[in-house]
PDB file of C-alpha atoms and ligand atoms in Angstrom:
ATOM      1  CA  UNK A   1      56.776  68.856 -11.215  1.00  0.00           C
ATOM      2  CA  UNK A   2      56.652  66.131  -7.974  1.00  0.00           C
ATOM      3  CA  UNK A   3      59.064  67.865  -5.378  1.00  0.00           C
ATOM      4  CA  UNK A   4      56.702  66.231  -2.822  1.00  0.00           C
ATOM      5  CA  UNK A   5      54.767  63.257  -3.441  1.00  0.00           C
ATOM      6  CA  UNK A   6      58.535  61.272  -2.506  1.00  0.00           C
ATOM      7  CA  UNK A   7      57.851  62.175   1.194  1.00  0.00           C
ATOM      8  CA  UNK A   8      54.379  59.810   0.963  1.00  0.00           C
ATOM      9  CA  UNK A   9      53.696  56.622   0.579  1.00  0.00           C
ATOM     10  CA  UNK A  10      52.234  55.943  -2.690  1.00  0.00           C
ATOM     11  CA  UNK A  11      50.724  52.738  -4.327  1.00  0.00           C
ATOM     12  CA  UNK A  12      51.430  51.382  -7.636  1.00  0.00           C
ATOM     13  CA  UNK A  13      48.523  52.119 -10.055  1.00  0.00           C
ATOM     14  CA  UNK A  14      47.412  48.877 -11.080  1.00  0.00           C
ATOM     15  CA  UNK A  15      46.732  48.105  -7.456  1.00  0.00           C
ATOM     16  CA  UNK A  16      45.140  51.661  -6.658  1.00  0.00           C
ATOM     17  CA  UNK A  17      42.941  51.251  -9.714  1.00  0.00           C
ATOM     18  CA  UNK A  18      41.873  47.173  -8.132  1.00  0.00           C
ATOM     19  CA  UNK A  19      41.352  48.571  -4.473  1.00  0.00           C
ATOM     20  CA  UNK A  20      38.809  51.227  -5.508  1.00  0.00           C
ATOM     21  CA  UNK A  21      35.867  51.730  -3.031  1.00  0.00           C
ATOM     22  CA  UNK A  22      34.115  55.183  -2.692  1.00  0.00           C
ATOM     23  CA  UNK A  23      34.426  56.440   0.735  1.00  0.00           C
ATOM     24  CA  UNK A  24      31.892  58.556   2.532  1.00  0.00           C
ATOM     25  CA  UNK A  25      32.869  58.874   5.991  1.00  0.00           C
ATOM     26  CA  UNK A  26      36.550  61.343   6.416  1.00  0.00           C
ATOM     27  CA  UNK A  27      38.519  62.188   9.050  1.00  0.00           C
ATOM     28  CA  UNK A  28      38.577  65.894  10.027  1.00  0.00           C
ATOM     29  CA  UNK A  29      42.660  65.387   9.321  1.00  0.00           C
ATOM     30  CA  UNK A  30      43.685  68.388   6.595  1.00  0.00           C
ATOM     31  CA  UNK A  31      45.446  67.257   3.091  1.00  0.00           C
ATOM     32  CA  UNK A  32      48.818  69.097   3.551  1.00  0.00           C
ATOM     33  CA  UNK A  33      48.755  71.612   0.821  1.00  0.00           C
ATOM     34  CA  UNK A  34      51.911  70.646  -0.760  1.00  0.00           C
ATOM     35  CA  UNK A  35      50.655  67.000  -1.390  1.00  0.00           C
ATOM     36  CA  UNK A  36      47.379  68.283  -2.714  1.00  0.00           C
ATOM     37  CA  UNK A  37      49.224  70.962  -5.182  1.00  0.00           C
ATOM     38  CA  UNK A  38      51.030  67.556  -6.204  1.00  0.00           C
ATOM     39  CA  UNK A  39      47.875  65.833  -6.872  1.00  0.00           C
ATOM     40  CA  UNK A  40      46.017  68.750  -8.877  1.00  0.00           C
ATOM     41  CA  UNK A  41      49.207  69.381 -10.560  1.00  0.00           C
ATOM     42  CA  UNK A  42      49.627  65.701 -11.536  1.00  0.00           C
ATOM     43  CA  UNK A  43      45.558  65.673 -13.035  1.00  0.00           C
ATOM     44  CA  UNK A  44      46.780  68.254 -15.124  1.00  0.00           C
ATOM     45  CA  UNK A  45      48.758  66.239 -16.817  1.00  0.00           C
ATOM     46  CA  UNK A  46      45.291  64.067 -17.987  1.00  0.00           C
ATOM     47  CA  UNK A  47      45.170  63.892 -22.108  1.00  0.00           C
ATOM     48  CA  UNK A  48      42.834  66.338 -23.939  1.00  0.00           C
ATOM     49  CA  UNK A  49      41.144  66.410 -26.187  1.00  0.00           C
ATOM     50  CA  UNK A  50      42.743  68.389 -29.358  1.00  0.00           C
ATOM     51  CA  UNK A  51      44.907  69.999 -26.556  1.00  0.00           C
ATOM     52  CA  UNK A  52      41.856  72.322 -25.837  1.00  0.00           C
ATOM     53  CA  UNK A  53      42.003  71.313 -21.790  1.00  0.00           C
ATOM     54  CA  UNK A  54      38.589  72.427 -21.515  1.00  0.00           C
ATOM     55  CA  UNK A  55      38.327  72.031 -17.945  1.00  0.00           C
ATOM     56  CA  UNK A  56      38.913  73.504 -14.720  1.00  0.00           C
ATOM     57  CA  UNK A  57      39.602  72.577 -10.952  1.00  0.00           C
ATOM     58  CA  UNK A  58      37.698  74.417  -8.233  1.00  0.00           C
ATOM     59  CA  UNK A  59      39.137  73.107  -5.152  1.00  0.00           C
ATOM     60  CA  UNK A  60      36.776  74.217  -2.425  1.00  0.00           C
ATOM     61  CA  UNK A  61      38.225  74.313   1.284  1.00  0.00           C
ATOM     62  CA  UNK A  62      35.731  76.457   2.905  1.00  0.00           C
ATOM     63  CA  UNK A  63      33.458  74.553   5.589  1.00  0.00           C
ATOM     64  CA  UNK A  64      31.171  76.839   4.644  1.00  0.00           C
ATOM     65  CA  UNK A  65      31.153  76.739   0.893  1.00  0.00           C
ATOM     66  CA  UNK A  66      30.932  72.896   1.148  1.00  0.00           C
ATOM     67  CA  UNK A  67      27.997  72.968   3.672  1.00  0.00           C
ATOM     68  CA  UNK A  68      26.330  74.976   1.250  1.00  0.00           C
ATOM     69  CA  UNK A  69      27.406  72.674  -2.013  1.00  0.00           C
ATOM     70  CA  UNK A  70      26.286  69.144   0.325  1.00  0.00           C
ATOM     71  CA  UNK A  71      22.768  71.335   0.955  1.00  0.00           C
ATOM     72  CA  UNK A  72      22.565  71.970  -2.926  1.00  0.00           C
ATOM     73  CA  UNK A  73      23.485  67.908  -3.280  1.00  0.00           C
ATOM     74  CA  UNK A  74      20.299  66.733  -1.369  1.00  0.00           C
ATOM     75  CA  UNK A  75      21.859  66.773   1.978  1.00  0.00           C
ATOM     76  CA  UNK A  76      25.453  64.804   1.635  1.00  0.00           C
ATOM     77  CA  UNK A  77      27.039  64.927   4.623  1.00  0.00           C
ATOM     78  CA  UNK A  78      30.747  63.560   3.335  1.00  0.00           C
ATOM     79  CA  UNK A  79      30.338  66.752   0.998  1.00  0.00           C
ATOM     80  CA  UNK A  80      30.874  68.749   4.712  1.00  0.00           C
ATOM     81  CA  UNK A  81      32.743  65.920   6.135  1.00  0.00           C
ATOM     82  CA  UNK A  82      35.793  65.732   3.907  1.00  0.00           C
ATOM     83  CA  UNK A  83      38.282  68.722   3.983  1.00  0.00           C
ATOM     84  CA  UNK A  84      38.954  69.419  -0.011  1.00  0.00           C
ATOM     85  CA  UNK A  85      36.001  69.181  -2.362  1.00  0.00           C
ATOM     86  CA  UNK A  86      37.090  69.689  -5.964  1.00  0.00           C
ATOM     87  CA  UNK A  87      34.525  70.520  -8.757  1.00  0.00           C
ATOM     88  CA  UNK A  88      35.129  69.121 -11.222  1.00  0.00           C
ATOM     89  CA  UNK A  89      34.552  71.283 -13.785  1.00  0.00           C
ATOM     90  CA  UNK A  90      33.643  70.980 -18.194  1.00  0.00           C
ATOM     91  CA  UNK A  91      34.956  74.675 -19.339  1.00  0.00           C
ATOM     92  CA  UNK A  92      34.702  76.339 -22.902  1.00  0.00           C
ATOM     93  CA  UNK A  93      35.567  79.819 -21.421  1.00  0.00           C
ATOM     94  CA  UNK A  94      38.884  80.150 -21.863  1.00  0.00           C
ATOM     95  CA  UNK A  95      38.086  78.706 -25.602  1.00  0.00           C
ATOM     96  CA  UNK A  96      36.104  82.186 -26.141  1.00  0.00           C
ATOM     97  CA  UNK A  97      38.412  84.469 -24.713  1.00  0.00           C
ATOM     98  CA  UNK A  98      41.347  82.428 -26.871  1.00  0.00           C
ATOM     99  CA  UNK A  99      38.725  82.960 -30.251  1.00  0.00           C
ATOM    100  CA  UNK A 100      38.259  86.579 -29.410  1.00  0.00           C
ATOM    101  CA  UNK A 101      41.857  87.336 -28.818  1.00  0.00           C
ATOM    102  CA  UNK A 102      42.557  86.328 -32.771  1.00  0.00           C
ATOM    103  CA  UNK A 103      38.796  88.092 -34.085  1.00  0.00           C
ATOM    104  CA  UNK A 104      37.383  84.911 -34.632  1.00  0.00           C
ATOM    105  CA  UNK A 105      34.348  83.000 -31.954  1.00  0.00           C
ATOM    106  CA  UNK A 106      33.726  79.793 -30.877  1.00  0.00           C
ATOM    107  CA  UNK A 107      31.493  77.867 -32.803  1.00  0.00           C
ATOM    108  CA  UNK A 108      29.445  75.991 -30.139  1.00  0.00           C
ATOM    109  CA  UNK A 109      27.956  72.775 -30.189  1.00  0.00           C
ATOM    110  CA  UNK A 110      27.418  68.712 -29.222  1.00  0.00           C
ATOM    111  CA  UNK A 111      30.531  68.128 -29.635  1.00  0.00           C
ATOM    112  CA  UNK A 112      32.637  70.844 -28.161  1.00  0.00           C
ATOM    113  CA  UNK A 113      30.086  70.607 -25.204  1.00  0.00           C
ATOM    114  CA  UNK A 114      31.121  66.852 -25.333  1.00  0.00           C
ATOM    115  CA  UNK A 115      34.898  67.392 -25.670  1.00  0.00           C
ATOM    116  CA  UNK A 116      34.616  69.837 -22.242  1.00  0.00           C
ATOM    117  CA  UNK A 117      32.534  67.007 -20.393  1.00  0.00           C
ATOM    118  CA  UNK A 118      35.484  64.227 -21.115  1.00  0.00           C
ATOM    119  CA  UNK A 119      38.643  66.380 -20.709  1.00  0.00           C
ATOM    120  CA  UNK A 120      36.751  66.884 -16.965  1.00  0.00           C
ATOM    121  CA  UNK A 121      35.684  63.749 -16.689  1.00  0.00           C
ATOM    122  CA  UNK A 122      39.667  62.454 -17.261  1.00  0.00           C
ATOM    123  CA  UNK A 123      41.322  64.840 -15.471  1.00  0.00           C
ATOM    124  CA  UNK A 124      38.695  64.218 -12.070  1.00  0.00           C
ATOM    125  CA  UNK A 125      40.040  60.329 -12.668  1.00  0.00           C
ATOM    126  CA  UNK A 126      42.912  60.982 -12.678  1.00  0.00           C
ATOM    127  CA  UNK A 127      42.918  63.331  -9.664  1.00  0.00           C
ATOM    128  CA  UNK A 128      40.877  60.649  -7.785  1.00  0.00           C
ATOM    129  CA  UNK A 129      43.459  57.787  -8.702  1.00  0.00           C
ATOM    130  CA  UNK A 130      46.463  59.736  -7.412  1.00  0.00           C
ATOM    131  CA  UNK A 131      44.297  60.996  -4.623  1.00  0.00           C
ATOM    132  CA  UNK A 132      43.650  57.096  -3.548  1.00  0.00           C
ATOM    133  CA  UNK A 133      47.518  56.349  -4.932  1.00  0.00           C
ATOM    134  CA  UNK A 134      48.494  57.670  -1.337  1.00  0.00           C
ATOM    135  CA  UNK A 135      46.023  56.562   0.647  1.00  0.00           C
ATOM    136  CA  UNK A 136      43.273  59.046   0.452  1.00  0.00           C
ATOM    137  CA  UNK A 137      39.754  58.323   0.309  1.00  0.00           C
ATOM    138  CA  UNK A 138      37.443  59.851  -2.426  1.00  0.00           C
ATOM    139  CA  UNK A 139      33.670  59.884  -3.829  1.00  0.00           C
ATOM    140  CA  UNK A 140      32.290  61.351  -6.754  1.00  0.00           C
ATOM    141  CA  UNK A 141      29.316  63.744  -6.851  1.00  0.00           C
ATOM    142  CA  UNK A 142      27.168  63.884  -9.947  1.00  0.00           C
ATOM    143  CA  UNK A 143      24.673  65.560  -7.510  1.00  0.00           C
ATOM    144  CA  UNK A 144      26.283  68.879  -8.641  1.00  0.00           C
ATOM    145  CA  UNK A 145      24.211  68.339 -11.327  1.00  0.00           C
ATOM    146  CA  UNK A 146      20.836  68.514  -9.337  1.00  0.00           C
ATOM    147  CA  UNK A 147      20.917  72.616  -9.117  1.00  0.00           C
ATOM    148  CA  UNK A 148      23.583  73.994 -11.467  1.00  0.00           C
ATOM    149  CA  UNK A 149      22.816  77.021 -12.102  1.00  0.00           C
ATOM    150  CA  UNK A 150      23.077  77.429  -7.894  1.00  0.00           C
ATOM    151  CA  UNK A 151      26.007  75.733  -7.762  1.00  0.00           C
ATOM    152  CA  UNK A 152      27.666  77.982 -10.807  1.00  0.00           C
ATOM    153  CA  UNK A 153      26.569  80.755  -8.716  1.00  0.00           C
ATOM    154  CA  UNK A 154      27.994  79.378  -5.348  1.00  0.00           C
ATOM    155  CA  UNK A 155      31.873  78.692  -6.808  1.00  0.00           C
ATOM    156  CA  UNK A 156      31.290  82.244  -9.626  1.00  0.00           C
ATOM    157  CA  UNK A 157      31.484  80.385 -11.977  1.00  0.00           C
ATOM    158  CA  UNK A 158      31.639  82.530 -15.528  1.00  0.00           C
ATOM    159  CA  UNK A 159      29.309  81.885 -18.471  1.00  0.00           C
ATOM    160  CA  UNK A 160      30.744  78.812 -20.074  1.00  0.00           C
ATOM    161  CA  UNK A 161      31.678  76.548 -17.210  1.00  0.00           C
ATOM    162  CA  UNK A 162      29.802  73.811 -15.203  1.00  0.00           C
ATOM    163  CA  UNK A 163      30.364  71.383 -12.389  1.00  0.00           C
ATOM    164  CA  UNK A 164      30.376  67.828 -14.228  1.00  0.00           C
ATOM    165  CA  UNK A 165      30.657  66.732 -11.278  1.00  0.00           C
ATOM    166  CA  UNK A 166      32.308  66.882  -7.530  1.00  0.00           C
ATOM    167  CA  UNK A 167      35.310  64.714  -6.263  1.00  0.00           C
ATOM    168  CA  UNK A 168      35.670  64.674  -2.086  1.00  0.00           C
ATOM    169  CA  UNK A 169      38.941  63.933  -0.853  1.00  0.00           C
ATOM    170  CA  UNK A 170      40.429  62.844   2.684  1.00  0.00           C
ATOM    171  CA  UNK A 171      41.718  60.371   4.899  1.00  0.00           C
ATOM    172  CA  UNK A 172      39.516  58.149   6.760  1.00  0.00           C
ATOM    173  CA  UNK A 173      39.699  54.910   9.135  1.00  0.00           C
ATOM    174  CA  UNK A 174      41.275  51.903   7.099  1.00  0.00           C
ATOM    175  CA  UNK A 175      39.107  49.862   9.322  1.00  0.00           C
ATOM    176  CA  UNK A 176      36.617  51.108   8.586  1.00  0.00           C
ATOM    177  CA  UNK A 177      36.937  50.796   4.531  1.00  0.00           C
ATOM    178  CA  UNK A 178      33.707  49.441   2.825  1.00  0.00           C
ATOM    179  CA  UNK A 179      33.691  46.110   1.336  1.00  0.00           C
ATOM    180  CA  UNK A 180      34.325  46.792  -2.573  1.00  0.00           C
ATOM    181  CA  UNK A 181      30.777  46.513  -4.419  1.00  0.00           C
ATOM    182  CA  UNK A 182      30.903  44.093  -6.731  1.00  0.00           C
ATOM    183  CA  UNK A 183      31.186  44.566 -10.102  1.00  0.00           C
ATOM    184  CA  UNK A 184      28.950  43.247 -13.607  1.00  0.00           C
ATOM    185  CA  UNK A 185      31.070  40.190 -14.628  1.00  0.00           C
ATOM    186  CA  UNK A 186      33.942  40.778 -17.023  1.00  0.00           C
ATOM    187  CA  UNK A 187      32.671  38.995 -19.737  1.00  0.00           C
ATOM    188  CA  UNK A 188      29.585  41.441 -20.219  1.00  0.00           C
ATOM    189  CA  UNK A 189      32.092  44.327 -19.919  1.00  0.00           C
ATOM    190  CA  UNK A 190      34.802  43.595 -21.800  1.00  0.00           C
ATOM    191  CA  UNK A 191      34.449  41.957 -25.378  1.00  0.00           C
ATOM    192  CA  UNK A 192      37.284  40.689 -27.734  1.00  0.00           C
ATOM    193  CA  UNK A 193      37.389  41.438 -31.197  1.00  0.00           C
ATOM    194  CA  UNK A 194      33.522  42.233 -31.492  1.00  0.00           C
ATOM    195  CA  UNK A 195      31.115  43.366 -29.083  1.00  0.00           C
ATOM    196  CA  UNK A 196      28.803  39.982 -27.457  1.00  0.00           C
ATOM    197  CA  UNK A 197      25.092  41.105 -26.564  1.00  0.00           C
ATOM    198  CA  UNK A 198      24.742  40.449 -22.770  1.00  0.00           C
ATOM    199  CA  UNK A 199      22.948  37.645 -21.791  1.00  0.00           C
ATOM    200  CA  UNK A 200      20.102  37.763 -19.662  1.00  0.00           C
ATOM    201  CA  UNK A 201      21.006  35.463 -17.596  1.00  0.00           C
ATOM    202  CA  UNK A 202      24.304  36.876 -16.433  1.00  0.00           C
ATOM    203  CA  UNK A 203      22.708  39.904 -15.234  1.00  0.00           C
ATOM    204  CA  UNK A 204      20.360  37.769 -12.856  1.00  0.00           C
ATOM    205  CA  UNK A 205      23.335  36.259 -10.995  1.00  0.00           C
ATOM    206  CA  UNK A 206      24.878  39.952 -10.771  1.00  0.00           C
ATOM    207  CA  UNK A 207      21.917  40.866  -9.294  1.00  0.00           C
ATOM    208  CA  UNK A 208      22.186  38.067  -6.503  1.00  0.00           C
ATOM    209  CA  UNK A 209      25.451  38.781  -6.154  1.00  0.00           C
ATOM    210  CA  UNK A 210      24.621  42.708  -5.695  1.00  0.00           C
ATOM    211  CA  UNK A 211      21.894  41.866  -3.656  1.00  0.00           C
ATOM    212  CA  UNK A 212      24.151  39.603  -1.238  1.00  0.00           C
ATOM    213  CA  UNK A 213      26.686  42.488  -0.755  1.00  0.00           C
ATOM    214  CA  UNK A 214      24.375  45.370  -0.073  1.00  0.00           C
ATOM    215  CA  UNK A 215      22.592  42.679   2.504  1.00  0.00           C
ATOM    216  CA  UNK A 216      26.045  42.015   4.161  1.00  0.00           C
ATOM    217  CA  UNK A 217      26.105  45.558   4.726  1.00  0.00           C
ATOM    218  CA  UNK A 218      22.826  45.632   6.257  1.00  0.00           C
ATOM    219  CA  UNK A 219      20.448  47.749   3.619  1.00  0.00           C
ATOM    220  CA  UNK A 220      17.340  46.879   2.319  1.00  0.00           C
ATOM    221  CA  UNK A 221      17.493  45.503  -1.042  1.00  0.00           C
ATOM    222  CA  UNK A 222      15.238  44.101  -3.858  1.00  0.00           C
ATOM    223  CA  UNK A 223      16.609  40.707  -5.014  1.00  0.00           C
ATOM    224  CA  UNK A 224      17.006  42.132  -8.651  1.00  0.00           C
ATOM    225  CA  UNK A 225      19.590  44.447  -7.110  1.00  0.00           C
ATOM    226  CA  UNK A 226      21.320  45.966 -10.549  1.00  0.00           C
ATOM    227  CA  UNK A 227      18.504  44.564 -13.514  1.00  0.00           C
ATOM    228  CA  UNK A 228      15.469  46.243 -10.885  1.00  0.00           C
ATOM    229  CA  UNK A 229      16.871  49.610  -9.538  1.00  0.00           C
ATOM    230  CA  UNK A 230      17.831  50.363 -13.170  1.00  0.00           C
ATOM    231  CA  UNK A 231      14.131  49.316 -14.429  1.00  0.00           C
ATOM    232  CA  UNK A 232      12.611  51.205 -12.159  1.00  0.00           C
ATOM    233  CA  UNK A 233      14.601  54.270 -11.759  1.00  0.00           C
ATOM    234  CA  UNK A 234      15.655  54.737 -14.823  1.00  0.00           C
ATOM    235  CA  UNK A 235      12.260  54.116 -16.643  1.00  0.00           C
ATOM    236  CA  UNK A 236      11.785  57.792 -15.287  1.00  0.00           C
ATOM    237  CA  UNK A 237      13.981  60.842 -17.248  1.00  0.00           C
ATOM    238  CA  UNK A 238      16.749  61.972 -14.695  1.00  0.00           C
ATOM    239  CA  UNK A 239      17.457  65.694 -14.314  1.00  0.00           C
ATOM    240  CA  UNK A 240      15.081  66.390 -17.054  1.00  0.00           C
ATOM    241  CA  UNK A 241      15.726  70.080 -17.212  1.00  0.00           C
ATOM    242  CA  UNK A 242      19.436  70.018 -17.316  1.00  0.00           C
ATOM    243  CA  UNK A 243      19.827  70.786 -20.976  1.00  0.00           C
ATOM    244  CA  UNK A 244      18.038  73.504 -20.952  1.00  0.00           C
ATOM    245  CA  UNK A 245      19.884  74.815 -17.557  1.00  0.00           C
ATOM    246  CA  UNK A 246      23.225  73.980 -18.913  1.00  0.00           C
ATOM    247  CA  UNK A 247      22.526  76.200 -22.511  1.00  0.00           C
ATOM    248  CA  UNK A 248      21.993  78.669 -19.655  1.00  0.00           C
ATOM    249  CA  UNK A 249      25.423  78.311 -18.243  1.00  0.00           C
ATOM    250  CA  UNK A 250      26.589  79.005 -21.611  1.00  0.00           C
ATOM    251  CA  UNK A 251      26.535  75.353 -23.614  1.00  0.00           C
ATOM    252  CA  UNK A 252      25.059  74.166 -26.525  1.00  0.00           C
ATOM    253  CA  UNK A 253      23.953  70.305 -27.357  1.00  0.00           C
ATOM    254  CA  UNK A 254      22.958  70.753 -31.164  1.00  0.00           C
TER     255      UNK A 254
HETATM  256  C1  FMN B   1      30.081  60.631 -12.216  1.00  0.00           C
HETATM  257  C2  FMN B   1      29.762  59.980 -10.888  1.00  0.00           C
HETATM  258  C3  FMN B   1      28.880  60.594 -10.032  1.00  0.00           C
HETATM  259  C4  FMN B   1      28.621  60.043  -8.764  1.00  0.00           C
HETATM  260  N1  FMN B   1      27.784  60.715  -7.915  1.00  0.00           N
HETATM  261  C5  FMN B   1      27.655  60.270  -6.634  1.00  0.00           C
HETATM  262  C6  FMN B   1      26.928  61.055  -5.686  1.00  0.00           C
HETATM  263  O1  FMN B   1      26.367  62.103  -5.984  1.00  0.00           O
HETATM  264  N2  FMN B   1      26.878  60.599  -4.408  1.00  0.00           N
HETATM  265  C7  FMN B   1      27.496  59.432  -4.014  1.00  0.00           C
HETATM  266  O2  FMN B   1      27.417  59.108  -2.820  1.00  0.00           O
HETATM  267  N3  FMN B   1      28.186  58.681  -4.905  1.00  0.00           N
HETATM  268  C8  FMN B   1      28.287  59.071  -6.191  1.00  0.00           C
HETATM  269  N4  FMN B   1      29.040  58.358  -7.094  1.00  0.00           N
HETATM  270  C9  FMN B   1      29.719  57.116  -6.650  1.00  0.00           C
HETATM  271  C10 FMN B   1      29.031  55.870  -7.192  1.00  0.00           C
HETATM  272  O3  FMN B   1      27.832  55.674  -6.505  1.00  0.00           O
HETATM  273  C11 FMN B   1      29.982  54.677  -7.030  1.00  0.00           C
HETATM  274  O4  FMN B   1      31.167  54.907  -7.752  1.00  0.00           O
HETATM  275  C12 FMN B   1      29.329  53.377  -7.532  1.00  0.00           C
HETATM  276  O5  FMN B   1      28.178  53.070  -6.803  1.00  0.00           O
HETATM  277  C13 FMN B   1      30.310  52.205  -7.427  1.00  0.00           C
HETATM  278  O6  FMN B   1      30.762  52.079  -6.086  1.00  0.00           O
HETATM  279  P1  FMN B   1      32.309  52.146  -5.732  1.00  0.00           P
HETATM  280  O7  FMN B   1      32.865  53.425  -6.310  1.00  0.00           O
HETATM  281  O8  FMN B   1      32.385  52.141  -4.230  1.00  0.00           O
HETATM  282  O9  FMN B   1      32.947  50.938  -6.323  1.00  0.00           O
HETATM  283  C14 FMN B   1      29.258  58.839  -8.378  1.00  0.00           C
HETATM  284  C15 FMN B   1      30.124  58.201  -9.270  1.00  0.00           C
HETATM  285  C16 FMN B   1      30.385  58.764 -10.506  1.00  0.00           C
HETATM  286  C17 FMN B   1      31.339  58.076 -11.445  1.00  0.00           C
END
């Protein structure tokens, strides 16, 4: 598969995965095309669920294409800026078509909805880690969720496909690499043998911690920087018509 990726540099995972940082400012420099076949080709090696690889890849090149998309994602200019935008994308499609070949359809629901969203969900980590394995940048966009049905339009996207969401890829100035944003303590993520209820407490000092990084960086923020933007932002419903958009694109959640 890899006739390429030899010719780059590439990090070991475990330090890829512990050097993570979204990036949102590229360099107009072009992925070659064989390295970025290489990368597709090795997210398509992602596990999936039942084998049904309900998913696709829409790798978008097109300066215009991705003005329009970063227009449709409330104005994100590293949408425009980088120079390969993949959407990432859940797909049951190709499960019809298989159903109908052999008389039989696809019985829809939560769940088959739910496998499509994780095989995509994988296989954009995946891209992303081998993306940032040799030394590009990359930052997810759940803002392809803000105007779906616009954005199924934009790519053509058939009944029975959605963008889960976007992954930008390029290279950008080392130097200018964001500090890493720190993350909730270990101990409230990861639990041995049986799950510990988070204390209080440890949130507050994440927050100060938060707080300290995004003020290092120069942006406003309240001193409960995790515990307050998630009281307050998510007290409201986000996206509160996407189910009902998505059964439009052709998925089911019952
Ligand atoms: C599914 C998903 C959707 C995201 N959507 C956006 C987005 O629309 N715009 C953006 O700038 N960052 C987006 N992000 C990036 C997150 O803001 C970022 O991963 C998080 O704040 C942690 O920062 P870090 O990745 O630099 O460690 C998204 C991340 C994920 C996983």
């Amino acid at each position: 598969m890899t006739t390429h990726l030899h010719e780059v540099i590439s990090r070991p995972t475990l330090e890829t995965l512990q050097q993570h940082v979204s990036i949102r400012r590229y360099l107009p420099a072009p992925i070659a095309q064989p390295l970025l076949d290489d990368l597709l080709n090795a997210a398509r090696r992602s596990p999936t669920s039942s084998n049904m690889q309900a998913y696709s890849l829409v790798v978008v090149q097109a300066a215009e294409t991705r003005q329009r998309l970063a227009a449709l994602a409330g104005d994100q200019k590293h949408i425009e800026q980088c120079p390969v935008f993949v959407a990432i994308c859940a797909d049951v499609a190709r499960l019809h078509l298989a159903a109908g070949m052999h008389g039989t359809t696809l019985a829809q629901n939560l769940e088959n909805s739910m496998v499509a969203v994780v095989d995509a969900a994988l296989a954009g980590m995946s891209l992303a880690t081998a993306a940032e394995s040799v030394g590009l940048g990359t930052v997810m966009i759940g803002a392809m969720r803000n105007h779906p049905v616009e954005v199924a339009e934009l790519l053509g996207l058939p009944a029975g496909v959605f963008v889960v969401y976007g992954l930008c890829l390029g290279y950008y100035e080392p130097e200018r690499k964001p500090a890493q944003k720190p993350r909730l303590p270990a101990a409230l993520i990861i639990h041995h043998e049986r799950y510990q209820p988070a204390d209080p407490a440890a949130l507050a000092a994440h927050d100060a911690e938060l707080a300290a990084h995004y003020r290092s960086e120069g942006r406003t923020t309240p001193d409960a920087a995790w515990t307050g933007v998630i009281a307050e932002k998510f007290s409201r419903p986000q996206r509160p018509h996407l189910r009902a958009l998505l059964e439009k694109l052709g998925f089911r959640f019952d």
